[in-house]
Amino acid sequence: MKKFFSKENFSGKGFAIAVCVCLLIVGGVGVYSYSKVADELNDKLISNNKLTDAADDDSGAAQANAEQTQIAKTEAATEQQTTAETEQTEKAAEAMEEVSDVPAVAYQAMVRPVNGEIIEEFSDGELVKSATLNVWKTHDGVDIAGNFGEKVKSMTSGTVTRVYEDQMLGACVVVDHGNGLEGYYCNLSKDIPVIEGQDVSAGTIIGTIGDTAESEIKEASHLHFALKKNGEWIDPIALISGEGS
């Protein structure tokens, strides 16, 4: 060893070779150290990336779940709203069906022609015994008690279509109340204040109670009031009270 590091060996080429050997040794150690440090750093980076990716995956999954939940809630709310709107539409349609057959006159102001009691009801096609004629016959209207000369009012608005004298029911006024509804006001006094073609309103005076109805002369003083809807007799009191159509 001492011989290797002698003065002769460190002169000239020997010294250069020694320096090169030292540099190679130092370089090898440096490369080894660098490689080791680089491997450690790389392992740490890979580990951190895995943790970050896992965190991102968890965050993404959570966000996706939240979005799906929100979509589900929105769809449920939309379905509920649609169901509610459908039910409301069906109810409106049912309500329209229920009133479709009721004449428009039912929505106007209505009054009773006179305010007395019903002394003879509508027979609805059934035969009843006539006290005056002593026969069985239908009673196609109602007889409303009232004093002789008491004013008779139009049930609702309309147009007077006939003013005439019937052999059985006496002096009569017919009013077209619209939508196929006709009102017959009979057993009036002969001095009728309205004329054919005249427009009347609910409560307009169209005559007074008389004693001109020969077929009902044995009854107490009254107004014979009848209604036709589309040519068929109906119960006038049921319509005025809202129970009929």
Short mmCIF file of C-alpha atoms in Angstrom, two decimals:
data_model
loop_
_atom_site.label_atom_id
_atom_site.label_comp_id
_atom_site.label_asym_id
_atom_site.label_seq_id
_atom_site.Cartn_x
_atom_site.Cartn_y
_atom_site.Cartn_z
CA MET A 1 0.00 0.00 0.00
CA LYS A 2 2.68 2.44 0.93
CA LYS A 3 4.39 1.47 -2.25
CA PHE A 4 1.26 2.36 -4.24
CA PHE A 5 1.07 5.86 -2.72
CA SER A 6 4.78 6.47 -3.06
CA LYS A 7 6.06 9.60 -4.74
CA GLU A 8 6.91 7.70 -7.89
CA ASN A 9 3.40 6.38 -8.33
CA PHE A 10 1.78 9.85 -7.85
CA SER A 11 3.90 11.35 -10.55
CA GLY A 12 2.84 11.44 -14.21
CA LYS A 13 0.40 8.84 -15.44
CA GLY A 14 0.02 7.19 -12.04
CA PHE A 15 -1.35 10.32 -10.49
CA ALA A 16 -3.87 10.79 -13.31
CA ILE A 17 -5.06 7.21 -13.02
CA ALA A 18 -5.56 7.64 -9.27
CA VAL A 19 -7.57 10.75 -9.79
CA CYS A 20 -9.74 9.02 -12.36
CA VAL A 21 -10.32 6.09 -10.02
CA CYS A 22 -11.36 8.45 -7.25
CA LEU A 23 -13.71 10.29 -9.57
CA LEU A 24 -15.27 7.05 -10.72
CA ILE A 25 -15.76 5.95 -7.13
CA VAL A 26 -17.31 9.30 -6.16
CA GLY A 27 -19.47 9.32 -9.29
CA GLY A 28 -20.67 5.80 -8.63
CA VAL A 29 -21.57 6.66 -5.09
CA GLY A 30 -23.38 9.81 -6.31
CA VAL A 31 -25.30 7.90 -8.99
CA TYR A 32 -26.29 5.24 -6.48
CA SER A 33 -27.41 7.88 -3.96
CA TYR A 34 -29.32 9.80 -6.61
CA SER A 35 -30.99 6.64 -7.89
CA LYS A 36 -32.02 5.65 -4.39
CA VAL A 37 -33.40 9.09 -3.59
CA ALA A 38 -35.18 9.22 -6.95
CA ASP A 39 -36.76 5.80 -6.33
CA GLU A 40 -37.96 6.90 -2.90
CA LEU A 41 -39.42 10.11 -4.31
CA ASN A 42 -41.07 8.21 -7.13
CA ASP A 43 -42.60 5.74 -4.65
CA LYS A 44 -43.95 8.64 -2.59
CA LEU A 45 -45.38 10.35 -5.67
CA ILE A 46 -47.07 7.12 -6.78
CA SER A 47 -48.49 6.62 -3.27
CA ASN A 48 -49.78 10.23 -3.17
CA ASN A 49 -51.29 9.89 -6.62
CA LYS A 50 -53.13 6.73 -5.55
CA LEU A 51 -54.48 8.50 -2.48
CA THR A 52 -55.52 11.49 -4.59
CA ASP A 53 -57.16 9.26 -7.19
CA ALA A 54 -58.98 7.34 -4.48
CA ALA A 55 -60.15 10.60 -2.91
CA ASP A 56 -61.23 11.87 -6.34
CA ASP A 57 -63.06 8.61 -7.00
CA ASP A 58 -64.84 8.84 -3.65
CA SER A 59 -65.69 12.50 -4.26
CA GLY A 60 -66.91 11.74 -7.79
CA ALA A 61 -69.02 8.83 -6.56
CA ALA A 62 -70.51 10.97 -3.81
CA GLN A 63 -71.29 13.74 -6.29
CA ALA A 64 -72.81 11.24 -8.73
CA ASN A 65 -74.96 9.79 -5.93
CA ALA A 66 -76.03 13.29 -4.91
CA GLU A 67 -76.93 14.15 -8.51
CA GLN A 68 -78.88 10.90 -8.92
CA THR A 69 -80.71 11.58 -5.66
CA GLN A 70 -81.55 15.10 -6.78
CA ILE A 71 -82.76 13.79 -10.16
CA ALA A 72 -84.90 11.19 -8.40
CA LYS A 73 -86.38 13.87 -6.11
CA THR A 74 -87.06 16.16 -9.08
CA GLU A 75 -88.71 13.34 -11.03
CA ALA A 76 -90.84 12.44 -7.99
CA ALA A 77 -91.89 16.07 -7.51
CA THR A 78 -92.69 16.39 -11.23
CA GLU A 79 -94.73 13.19 -11.12
CA GLN A 80 -96.65 14.41 -8.07
CA GLN A 81 -97.35 17.75 -9.74
CA THR A 82 -98.45 16.02 -12.94
CA THR A 83 -100.72 13.71 -10.93
CA ALA A 84 -102.22 16.66 -9.06
CA GLU A 85 -102.80 18.57 -12.30
CA THR A 86 -104.37 15.49 -13.89
CA GLU A 87 -106.69 15.01 -10.91
CA GLN A 88 -107.63 18.68 -11.01
CA THR A 89 -108.36 18.45 -14.75
CA GLU A 90 -110.48 15.32 -14.24
CA LYS A 91 -112.44 17.00 -11.44
CA ALA A 92 -113.03 20.06 -13.62
CA ALA A 93 -114.22 17.79 -16.45
CA GLU A 94 -116.56 15.96 -14.08
CA ALA A 95 -117.93 19.26 -12.80
CA MET A 96 -118.54 20.40 -16.37
CA GLU A 97 -120.32 17.13 -17.14
CA GLU A 98 -122.55 17.56 -14.09
CA VAL A 99 -123.72 21.02 -15.14
CA SER A 100 -123.75 20.46 -18.90
CA ASP A 101 -127.45 19.56 -18.88
CA VAL A 102 -128.52 22.42 -16.61
CA PRO A 103 -129.98 25.31 -18.61
CA ALA A 104 -128.09 28.60 -18.50
CA VAL A 105 -131.17 30.19 -16.94
CA ALA A 106 -130.22 28.37 -13.73
CA TYR A 107 -127.28 30.77 -13.35
CA GLN A 108 -129.47 33.88 -13.68
CA ALA A 109 -131.39 35.60 -10.92
CA MET A 110 -134.54 33.59 -10.16
CA VAL A 111 -137.71 34.51 -8.33
CA ARG A 112 -140.93 32.69 -7.58
CA PRO A 113 -143.80 34.13 -9.61
CA VAL A 114 -145.83 34.39 -6.36
CA ASN A 115 -144.78 33.52 -2.82
CA GLY A 116 -147.74 31.43 -1.65
CA GLU A 117 -147.91 27.77 -0.68
CA ILE A 118 -148.14 24.96 -3.21
CA ILE A 119 -151.73 23.73 -3.17
CA GLU A 120 -151.38 21.32 -6.09
CA GLU A 121 -148.02 19.77 -6.97
CA PHE A 122 -146.52 18.76 -10.31
CA SER A 123 -147.66 15.17 -11.02
CA ASP A 124 -144.69 14.27 -13.27
CA GLY A 125 -146.91 12.36 -15.70
CA GLU A 126 -148.93 10.57 -13.02
CA LEU A 127 -152.73 10.76 -13.06
CA VAL A 128 -154.35 12.73 -10.23
CA LYS A 129 -158.01 13.37 -9.45
CA SER A 130 -159.20 16.82 -10.53
CA ALA A 131 -161.44 18.37 -7.86
CA THR A 132 -163.14 20.54 -10.47
CA LEU A 133 -163.55 18.09 -13.36
CA ASN A 134 -163.87 14.97 -11.20
CA VAL A 135 -161.63 13.04 -13.60
CA TRP A 136 -158.18 11.55 -13.42
CA LYS A 137 -155.61 13.59 -15.38
CA THR A 138 -152.01 14.73 -15.24
CA HIS A 139 -151.19 18.00 -13.55
CA ASP A 140 -148.38 19.44 -15.65
CA GLY A 141 -147.58 22.43 -13.46
CA VAL A 142 -147.94 23.64 -9.89
CA ASP A 143 -150.74 25.67 -8.35
CA ILE A 144 -149.35 28.39 -6.08
CA ALA A 145 -151.81 30.02 -3.67
CA GLY A 146 -152.26 33.79 -3.93
CA ASN A 147 -154.89 36.45 -3.46
CA PHE A 148 -157.09 37.51 -6.32
CA GLY A 149 -155.39 40.44 -8.08
CA GLU A 150 -151.94 39.61 -6.63
CA LYS A 151 -149.08 40.50 -9.02
CA VAL A 152 -147.41 37.68 -10.93
CA LYS A 153 -143.68 38.02 -11.73
CA SER A 154 -141.52 36.54 -14.44
CA MET A 155 -139.36 33.76 -12.99
CA THR A 156 -136.28 35.07 -14.78
CA SER A 157 -135.34 37.04 -17.86
CA GLY A 158 -136.75 36.11 -21.24
CA THR A 159 -139.07 37.11 -24.06
CA VAL A 160 -142.86 36.95 -24.11
CA THR A 161 -143.79 34.62 -26.97
CA ARG A 162 -147.55 34.19 -26.44
CA VAL A 163 -150.40 36.03 -24.76
CA TYR A 164 -153.59 34.01 -25.16
CA GLU A 165 -156.68 32.57 -23.48
CA ASP A 166 -156.81 28.80 -22.97
CA GLN A 167 -160.22 27.08 -22.71
CA MET A 168 -159.17 25.14 -19.58
CA LEU A 169 -156.43 27.26 -17.97
CA GLY A 170 -157.78 30.75 -18.72
CA ALA A 171 -155.65 33.79 -19.56
CA CYS A 172 -152.01 32.76 -20.07
CA VAL A 173 -148.61 34.29 -20.78
CA VAL A 174 -145.77 32.20 -22.18
CA VAL A 175 -142.18 33.41 -21.68
CA ASP A 176 -139.18 31.95 -23.48
CA HIS A 177 -136.51 31.89 -20.76
CA GLY A 178 -133.79 30.61 -23.10
CA ASN A 179 -131.97 27.30 -23.54
CA GLY A 180 -135.16 25.44 -24.39
CA LEU A 181 -136.97 26.58 -21.23
CA GLU A 182 -140.53 27.99 -21.50
CA GLY A 183 -142.63 29.31 -18.64
CA TYR A 184 -146.46 29.11 -18.66
CA TYR A 185 -148.22 31.58 -16.34
CA CYS A 186 -151.96 30.75 -16.30
CA ASN A 187 -155.24 31.56 -14.50
CA LEU A 188 -154.38 35.25 -14.86
CA SER A 189 -156.76 38.14 -15.02
CA LYS A 190 -157.55 39.20 -18.56
CA ASP A 191 -155.92 42.63 -18.26
CA ILE A 192 -152.38 41.43 -19.09
CA PRO A 193 -149.76 44.24 -19.13
CA VAL A 194 -147.20 42.59 -21.45
CA ILE A 195 -147.31 41.89 -25.17
CA GLU A 196 -145.81 39.29 -27.44
CA GLY A 197 -142.18 40.01 -28.33
CA GLN A 198 -141.55 42.02 -25.16
CA ASP A 199 -138.32 41.32 -23.24
CA VAL A 200 -138.73 40.84 -19.50
CA SER A 201 -136.37 40.47 -16.55
CA ALA A 202 -136.54 38.42 -13.37
CA GLY A 203 -139.35 39.99 -11.32
CA THR A 204 -141.05 41.82 -14.19
CA ILE A 205 -144.82 41.97 -13.59
CA ILE A 206 -146.52 39.98 -16.35
CA GLY A 207 -150.06 39.86 -14.91
CA THR A 208 -152.20 39.31 -11.81
CA ILE A 209 -153.92 36.27 -10.33
CA GLY A 210 -157.45 35.85 -11.71
CA ASP A 211 -160.19 33.21 -11.83
CA THR A 212 -160.18 32.39 -15.52
CA ALA A 213 -159.07 28.71 -15.33
CA GLU A 214 -162.32 26.76 -15.78
CA SER A 215 -160.60 23.42 -15.07
CA GLU A 216 -159.45 24.59 -11.62
CA ILE A 217 -162.28 26.86 -10.57
CA LYS A 218 -163.05 24.86 -7.41
CA GLU A 219 -159.58 25.43 -6.01
CA ALA A 220 -158.60 28.38 -3.86
CA SER A 221 -157.30 31.49 -5.64
CA HIS A 222 -153.96 30.60 -7.23
CA LEU A 223 -151.50 30.89 -10.12
CA HIS A 224 -151.11 27.86 -12.36
CA PHE A 225 -147.40 27.88 -13.22
CA ALA A 226 -145.80 25.32 -15.56
CA LEU A 227 -142.41 24.86 -17.22
CA LYS A 228 -141.28 23.02 -20.33
CA LYS A 229 -137.67 22.13 -21.06
CA ASN A 230 -137.05 21.19 -24.68
CA GLY A 231 -140.77 20.48 -25.06
CA GLU A 232 -141.11 18.29 -21.95
CA TRP A 233 -142.94 19.29 -18.77
CA ILE A 234 -140.68 19.61 -15.70
CA ASP A 235 -141.24 20.53 -12.05
CA PRO A 236 -140.90 24.35 -11.86
CA ILE A 237 -140.42 24.43 -8.10
CA ALA A 238 -137.55 21.91 -8.32
CA LEU A 239 -135.80 24.20 -10.81
CA ILE A 240 -136.34 27.37 -8.81
CA SER A 241 -135.11 25.68 -5.62
CA GLY A 242 -132.03 24.28 -7.43
CA GLU A 243 -133.09 20.66 -7.01
CA GLY A 244 -133.94 20.02 -10.64
CA SER A 245 -132.71 20.81 -14.13
#
